[in-house]
mmCIF file of C-alpha atoms in Angstrom:
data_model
loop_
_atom_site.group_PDB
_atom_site.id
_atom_site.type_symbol
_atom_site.label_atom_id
_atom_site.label_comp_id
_atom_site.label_asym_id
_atom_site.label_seq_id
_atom_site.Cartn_x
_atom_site.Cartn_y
_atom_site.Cartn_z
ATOM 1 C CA UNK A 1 117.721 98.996 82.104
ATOM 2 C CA UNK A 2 114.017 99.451 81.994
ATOM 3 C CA UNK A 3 112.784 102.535 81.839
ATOM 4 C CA UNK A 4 109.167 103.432 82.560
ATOM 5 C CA UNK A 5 106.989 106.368 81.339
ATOM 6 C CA UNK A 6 103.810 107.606 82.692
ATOM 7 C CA UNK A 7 101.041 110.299 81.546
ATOM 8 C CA UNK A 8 99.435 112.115 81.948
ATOM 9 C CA UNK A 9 102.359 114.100 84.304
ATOM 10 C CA UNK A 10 99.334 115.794 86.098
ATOM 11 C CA UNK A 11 96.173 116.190 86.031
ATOM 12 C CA UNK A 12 93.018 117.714 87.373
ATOM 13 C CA UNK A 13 89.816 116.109 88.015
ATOM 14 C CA UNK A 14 86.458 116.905 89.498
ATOM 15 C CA UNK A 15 84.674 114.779 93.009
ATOM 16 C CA UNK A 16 82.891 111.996 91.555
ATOM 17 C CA UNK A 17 85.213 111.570 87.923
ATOM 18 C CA UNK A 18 86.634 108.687 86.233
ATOM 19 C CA UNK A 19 90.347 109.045 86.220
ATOM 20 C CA UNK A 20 93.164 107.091 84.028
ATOM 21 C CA UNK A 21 96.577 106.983 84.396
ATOM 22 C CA UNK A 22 98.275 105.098 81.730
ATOM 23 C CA UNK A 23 102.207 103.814 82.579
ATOM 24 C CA UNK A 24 104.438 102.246 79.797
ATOM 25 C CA UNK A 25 107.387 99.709 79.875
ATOM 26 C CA UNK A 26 110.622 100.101 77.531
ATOM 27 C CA UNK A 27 110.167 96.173 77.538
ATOM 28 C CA UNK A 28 108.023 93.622 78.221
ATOM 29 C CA UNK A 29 107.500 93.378 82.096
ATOM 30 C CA UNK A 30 104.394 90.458 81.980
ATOM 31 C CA UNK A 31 102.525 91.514 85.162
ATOM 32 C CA UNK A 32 105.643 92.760 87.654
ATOM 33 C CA UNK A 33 104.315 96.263 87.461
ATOM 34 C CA UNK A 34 102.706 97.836 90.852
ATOM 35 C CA UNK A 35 101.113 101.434 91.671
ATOM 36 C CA UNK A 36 101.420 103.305 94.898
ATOM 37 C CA UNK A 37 100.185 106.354 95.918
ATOM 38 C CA UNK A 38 102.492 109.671 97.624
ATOM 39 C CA UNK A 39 100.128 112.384 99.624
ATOM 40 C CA UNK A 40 102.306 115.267 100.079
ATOM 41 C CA UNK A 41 104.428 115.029 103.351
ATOM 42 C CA UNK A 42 103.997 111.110 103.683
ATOM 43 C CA UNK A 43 105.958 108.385 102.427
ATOM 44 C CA UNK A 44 104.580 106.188 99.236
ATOM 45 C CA UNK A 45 101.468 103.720 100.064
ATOM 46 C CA UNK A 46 101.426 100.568 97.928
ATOM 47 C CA UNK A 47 98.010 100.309 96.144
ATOM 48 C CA UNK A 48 98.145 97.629 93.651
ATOM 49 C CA UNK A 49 100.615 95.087 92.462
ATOM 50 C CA UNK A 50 100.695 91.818 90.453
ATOM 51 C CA UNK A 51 99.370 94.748 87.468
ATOM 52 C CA UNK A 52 95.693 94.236 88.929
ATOM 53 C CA UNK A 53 95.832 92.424 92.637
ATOM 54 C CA UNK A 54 94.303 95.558 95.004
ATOM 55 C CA UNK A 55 96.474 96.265 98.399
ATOM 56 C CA UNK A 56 94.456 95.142 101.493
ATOM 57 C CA UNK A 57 92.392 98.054 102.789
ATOM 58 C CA UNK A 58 92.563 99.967 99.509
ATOM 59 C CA UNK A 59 89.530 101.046 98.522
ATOM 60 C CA UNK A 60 87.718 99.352 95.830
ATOM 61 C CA UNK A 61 87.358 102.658 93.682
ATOM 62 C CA UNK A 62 91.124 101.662 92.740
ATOM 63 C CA UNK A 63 91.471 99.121 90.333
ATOM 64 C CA UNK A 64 94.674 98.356 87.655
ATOM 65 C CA UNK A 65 94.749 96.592 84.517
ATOM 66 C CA UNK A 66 97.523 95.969 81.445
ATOM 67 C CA UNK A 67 100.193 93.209 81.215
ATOM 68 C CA UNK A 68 103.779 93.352 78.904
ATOM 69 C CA UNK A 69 104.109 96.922 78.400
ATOM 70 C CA UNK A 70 101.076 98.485 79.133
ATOM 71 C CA UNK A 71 99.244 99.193 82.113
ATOM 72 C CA UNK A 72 96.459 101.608 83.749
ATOM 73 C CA UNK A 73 95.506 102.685 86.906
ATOM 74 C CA UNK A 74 92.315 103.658 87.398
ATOM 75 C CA UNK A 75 89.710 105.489 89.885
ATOM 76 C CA UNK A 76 85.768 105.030 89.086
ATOM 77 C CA UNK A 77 85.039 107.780 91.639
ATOM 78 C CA UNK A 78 87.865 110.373 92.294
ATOM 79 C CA UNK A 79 87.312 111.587 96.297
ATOM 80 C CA UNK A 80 88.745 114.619 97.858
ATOM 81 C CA UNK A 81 91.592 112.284 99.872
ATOM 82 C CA UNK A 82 92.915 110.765 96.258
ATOM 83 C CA UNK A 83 94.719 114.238 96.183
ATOM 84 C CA UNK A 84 98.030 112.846 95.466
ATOM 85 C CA UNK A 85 101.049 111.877 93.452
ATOM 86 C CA UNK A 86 100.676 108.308 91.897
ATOM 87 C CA UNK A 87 103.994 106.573 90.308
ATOM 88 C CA UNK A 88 103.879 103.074 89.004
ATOM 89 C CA UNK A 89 106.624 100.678 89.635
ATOM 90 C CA UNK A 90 108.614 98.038 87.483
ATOM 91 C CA UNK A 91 109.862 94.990 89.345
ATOM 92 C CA UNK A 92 110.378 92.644 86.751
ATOM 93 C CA UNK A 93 114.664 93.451 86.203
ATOM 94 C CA UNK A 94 115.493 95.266 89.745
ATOM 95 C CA UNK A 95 113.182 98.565 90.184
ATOM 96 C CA UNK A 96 112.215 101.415 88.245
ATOM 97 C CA UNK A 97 109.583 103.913 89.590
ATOM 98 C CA UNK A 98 107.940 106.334 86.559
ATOM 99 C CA UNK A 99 108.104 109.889 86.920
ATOM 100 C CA UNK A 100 104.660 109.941 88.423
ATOM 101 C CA UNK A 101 101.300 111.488 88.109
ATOM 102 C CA UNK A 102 99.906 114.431 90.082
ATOM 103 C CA UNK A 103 96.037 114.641 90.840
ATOM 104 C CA UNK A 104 94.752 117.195 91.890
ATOM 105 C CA UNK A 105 91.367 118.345 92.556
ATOM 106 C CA UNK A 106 88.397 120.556 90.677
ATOM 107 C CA UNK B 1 102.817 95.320 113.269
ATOM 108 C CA UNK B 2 105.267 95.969 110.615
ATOM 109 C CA UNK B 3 107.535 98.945 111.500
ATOM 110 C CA UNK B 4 109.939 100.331 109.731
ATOM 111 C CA UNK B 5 111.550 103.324 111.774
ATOM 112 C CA UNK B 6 114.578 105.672 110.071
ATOM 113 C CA UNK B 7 116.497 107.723 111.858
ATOM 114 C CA UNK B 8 116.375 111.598 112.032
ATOM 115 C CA UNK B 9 117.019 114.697 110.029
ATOM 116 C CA UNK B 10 120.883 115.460 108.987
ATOM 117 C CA UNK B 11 122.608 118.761 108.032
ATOM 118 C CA UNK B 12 126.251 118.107 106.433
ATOM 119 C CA UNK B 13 128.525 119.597 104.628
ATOM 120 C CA UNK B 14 129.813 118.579 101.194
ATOM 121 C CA UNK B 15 132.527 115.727 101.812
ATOM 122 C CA UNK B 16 131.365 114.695 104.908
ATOM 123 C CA UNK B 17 130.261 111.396 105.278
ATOM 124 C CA UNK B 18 126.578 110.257 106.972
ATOM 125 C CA UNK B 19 125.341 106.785 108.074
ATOM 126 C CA UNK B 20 121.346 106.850 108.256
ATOM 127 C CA UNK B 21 119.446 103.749 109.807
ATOM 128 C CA UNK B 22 116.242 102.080 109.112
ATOM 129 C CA UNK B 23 115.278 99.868 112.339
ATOM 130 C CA UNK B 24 112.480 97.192 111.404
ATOM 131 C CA UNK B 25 110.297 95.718 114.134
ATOM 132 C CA UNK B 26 107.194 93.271 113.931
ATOM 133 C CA UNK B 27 108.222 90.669 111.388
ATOM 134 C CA UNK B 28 111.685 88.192 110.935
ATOM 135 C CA UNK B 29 114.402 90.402 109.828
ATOM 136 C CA UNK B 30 116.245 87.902 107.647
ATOM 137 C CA UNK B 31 112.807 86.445 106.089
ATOM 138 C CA UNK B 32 112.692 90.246 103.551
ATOM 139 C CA UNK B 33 114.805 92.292 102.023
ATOM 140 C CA UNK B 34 115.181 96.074 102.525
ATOM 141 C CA UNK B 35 115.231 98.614 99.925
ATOM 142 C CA UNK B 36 116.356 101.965 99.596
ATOM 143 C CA UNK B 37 114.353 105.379 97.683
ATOM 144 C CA UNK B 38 115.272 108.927 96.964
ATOM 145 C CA UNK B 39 113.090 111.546 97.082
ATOM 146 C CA UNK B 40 114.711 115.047 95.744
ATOM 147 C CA UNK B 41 112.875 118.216 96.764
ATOM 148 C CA UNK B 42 110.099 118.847 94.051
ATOM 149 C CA UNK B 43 111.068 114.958 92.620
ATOM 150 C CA UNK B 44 110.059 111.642 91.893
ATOM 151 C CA UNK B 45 111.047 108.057 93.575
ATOM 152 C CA UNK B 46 114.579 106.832 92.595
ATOM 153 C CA UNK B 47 115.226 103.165 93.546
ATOM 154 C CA UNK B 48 119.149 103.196 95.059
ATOM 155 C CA UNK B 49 119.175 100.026 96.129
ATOM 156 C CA UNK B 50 118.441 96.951 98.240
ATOM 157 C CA UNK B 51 119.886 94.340 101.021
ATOM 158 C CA UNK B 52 119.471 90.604 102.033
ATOM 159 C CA UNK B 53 119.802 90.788 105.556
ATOM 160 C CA UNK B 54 120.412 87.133 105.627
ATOM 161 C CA UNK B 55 122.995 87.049 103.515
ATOM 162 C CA UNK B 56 123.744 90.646 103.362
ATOM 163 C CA UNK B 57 123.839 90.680 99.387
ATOM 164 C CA UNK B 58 123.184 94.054 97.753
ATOM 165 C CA UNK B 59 122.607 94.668 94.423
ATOM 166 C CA UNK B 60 122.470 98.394 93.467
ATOM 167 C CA UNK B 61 121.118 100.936 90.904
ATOM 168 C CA UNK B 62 123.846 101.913 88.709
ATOM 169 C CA UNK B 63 123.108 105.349 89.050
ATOM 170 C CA UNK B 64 124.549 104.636 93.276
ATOM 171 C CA UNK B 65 126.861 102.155 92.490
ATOM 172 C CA UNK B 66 129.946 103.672 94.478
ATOM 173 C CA UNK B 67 128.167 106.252 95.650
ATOM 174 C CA UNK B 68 126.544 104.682 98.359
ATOM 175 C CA UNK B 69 126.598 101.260 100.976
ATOM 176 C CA UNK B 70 123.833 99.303 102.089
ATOM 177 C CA UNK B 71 124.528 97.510 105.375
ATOM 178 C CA UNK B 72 122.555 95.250 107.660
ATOM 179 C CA UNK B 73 122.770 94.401 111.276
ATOM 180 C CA UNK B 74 120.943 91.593 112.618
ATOM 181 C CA UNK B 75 121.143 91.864 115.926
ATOM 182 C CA UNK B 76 119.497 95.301 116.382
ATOM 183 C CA UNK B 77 117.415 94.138 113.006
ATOM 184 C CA UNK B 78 118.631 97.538 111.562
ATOM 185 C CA UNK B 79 119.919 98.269 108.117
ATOM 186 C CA UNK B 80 122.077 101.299 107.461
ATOM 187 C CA UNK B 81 122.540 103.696 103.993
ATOM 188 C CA UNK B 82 126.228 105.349 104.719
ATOM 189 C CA UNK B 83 128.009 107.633 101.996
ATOM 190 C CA UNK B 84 131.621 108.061 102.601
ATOM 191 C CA UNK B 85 131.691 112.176 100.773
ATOM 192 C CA UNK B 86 128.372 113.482 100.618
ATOM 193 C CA UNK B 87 127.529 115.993 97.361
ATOM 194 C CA UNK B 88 124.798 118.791 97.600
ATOM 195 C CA UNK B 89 123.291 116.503 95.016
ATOM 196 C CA UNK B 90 122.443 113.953 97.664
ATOM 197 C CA UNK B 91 120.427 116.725 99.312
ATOM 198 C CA UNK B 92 116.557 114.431 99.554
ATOM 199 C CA UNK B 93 114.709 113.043 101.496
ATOM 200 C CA UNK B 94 115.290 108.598 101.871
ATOM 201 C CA UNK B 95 112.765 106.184 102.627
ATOM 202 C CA UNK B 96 113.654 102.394 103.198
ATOM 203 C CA UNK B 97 110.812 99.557 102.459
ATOM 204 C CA UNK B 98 110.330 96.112 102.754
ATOM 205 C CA UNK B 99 110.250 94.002 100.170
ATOM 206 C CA UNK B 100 107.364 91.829 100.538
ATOM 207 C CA UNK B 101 107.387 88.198 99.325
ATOM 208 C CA UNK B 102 106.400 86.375 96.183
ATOM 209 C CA UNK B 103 104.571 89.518 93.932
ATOM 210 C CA UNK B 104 104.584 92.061 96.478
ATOM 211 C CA UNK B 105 107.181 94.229 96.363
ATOM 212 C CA UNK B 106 107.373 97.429 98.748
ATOM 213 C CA UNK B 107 104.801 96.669 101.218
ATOM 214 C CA UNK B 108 105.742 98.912 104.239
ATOM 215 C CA UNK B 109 107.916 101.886 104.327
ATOM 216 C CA UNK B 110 109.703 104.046 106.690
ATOM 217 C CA UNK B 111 108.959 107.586 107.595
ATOM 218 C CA UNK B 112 111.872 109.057 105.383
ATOM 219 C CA UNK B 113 114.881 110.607 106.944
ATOM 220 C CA UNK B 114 115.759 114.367 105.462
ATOM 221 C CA UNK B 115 119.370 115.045 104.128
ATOM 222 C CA UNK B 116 120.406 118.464 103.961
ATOM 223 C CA UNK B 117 124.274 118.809 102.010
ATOM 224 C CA UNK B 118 124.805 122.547 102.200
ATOM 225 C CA UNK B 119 128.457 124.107 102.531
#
């Protein structure tokens, strides 16, 4: 099985920051990795996938990098709405989600 | 559009059994395959697994292997999570997705449906 890691586990931000979210593979995963975003009450939005390739009308602010083992997500300008838990995704062997990331707000 | 609609909230007791449905509208059933999540109160995403509808091949985490089904039915383009003896540990709430083609995996999701296993 592949397990996945993320950190931070949460973390808090102000309007206007530069956030990171790093996410780790127990094995090499090339570029099957994906990110999707989980505002509380709602079901999980898909944000990027292909490691870097940006979901249709997802905002450009959202970008992801990495390939084998390690990847980022990150936000160049954190806004009010990216309150929200983000959890990567594996989809190289099956599916594994990482425990997520929680961001919340200054 | 792409709509994936689950069915309601559920309050069982422990050993009872459930079905819960996941009805998919706007795109060619067969064409995707549907996936399972669980949510636990306070928790993260747990993939449980996932059906062909064509060929109604599942392949499961181990972690629900047993546990759980996975069905499809293509006439009413519906597939269907059933456990046979719930546990309060199944208490969550479950989202189904499609699994989108070539590097996309879950590209639209349902609304969740709420399990509540309480004796």
């Amino acid at each position: 099985d592949i397990q996945m890691t993320q950190s931070p586990s949460t973390l808090s931000a102000s309007v206007g920051d530069r956030v990171t979210i790093t996410c780790r593979a127990s094995q090499t995963i090339s570029t099957w990795l994906a990110w999707y975003q989980q505002k509380p009450g709602k079901a999980p939005n898909l944000l990027i996938y292909g490691a870097s390739t940006l979901e249709g009308a997802v905002p450009s602010r959202f970008s992801g990098s990495g390939s084998g083992t390690e990847f980022t997500l990150t936000i160049s300008s954190l806004q009010p709405e990216d309150l929200a838990t983000y959890y990567c995704l594996q989809y190289h062997t099956l599916f594994t989600f990482g425990p997520g990331t929680t961001v919340t707000i200054k | 559009e792409v709509r994936l609609v689950q069915s309601g909230a559920e309050v069982k007791k422990p050993g009872e059994s459930l079905t819960i449905s996941c009805r998919t509208f706007g795109y060619t059933f067969p064409d995707y395959w549907i996936t399972w999540v669980r949510q636990r109160p306070g928790r993260g995403l747990e993939w449980m697994g996932r059906i062909d509808p064509d060929s109604s091949h599942t392949d499961y985490d181990p972690s629900f292997e047993g546990r759980v089904s996975i069905s499809a039915e293509k006439s009413s383009t519906t597939v269907f999570l059933q456990w046979s003896s719930l546990q309060a540990s199944d208490s969550g709430m479950y989202y189904c997705a499609r699994q989108g083609q070539l590097l996309v995996p879950f590209d639209f999701w349902g609304q969740g449906s709420l399990v509540t296993v309480s004796s």
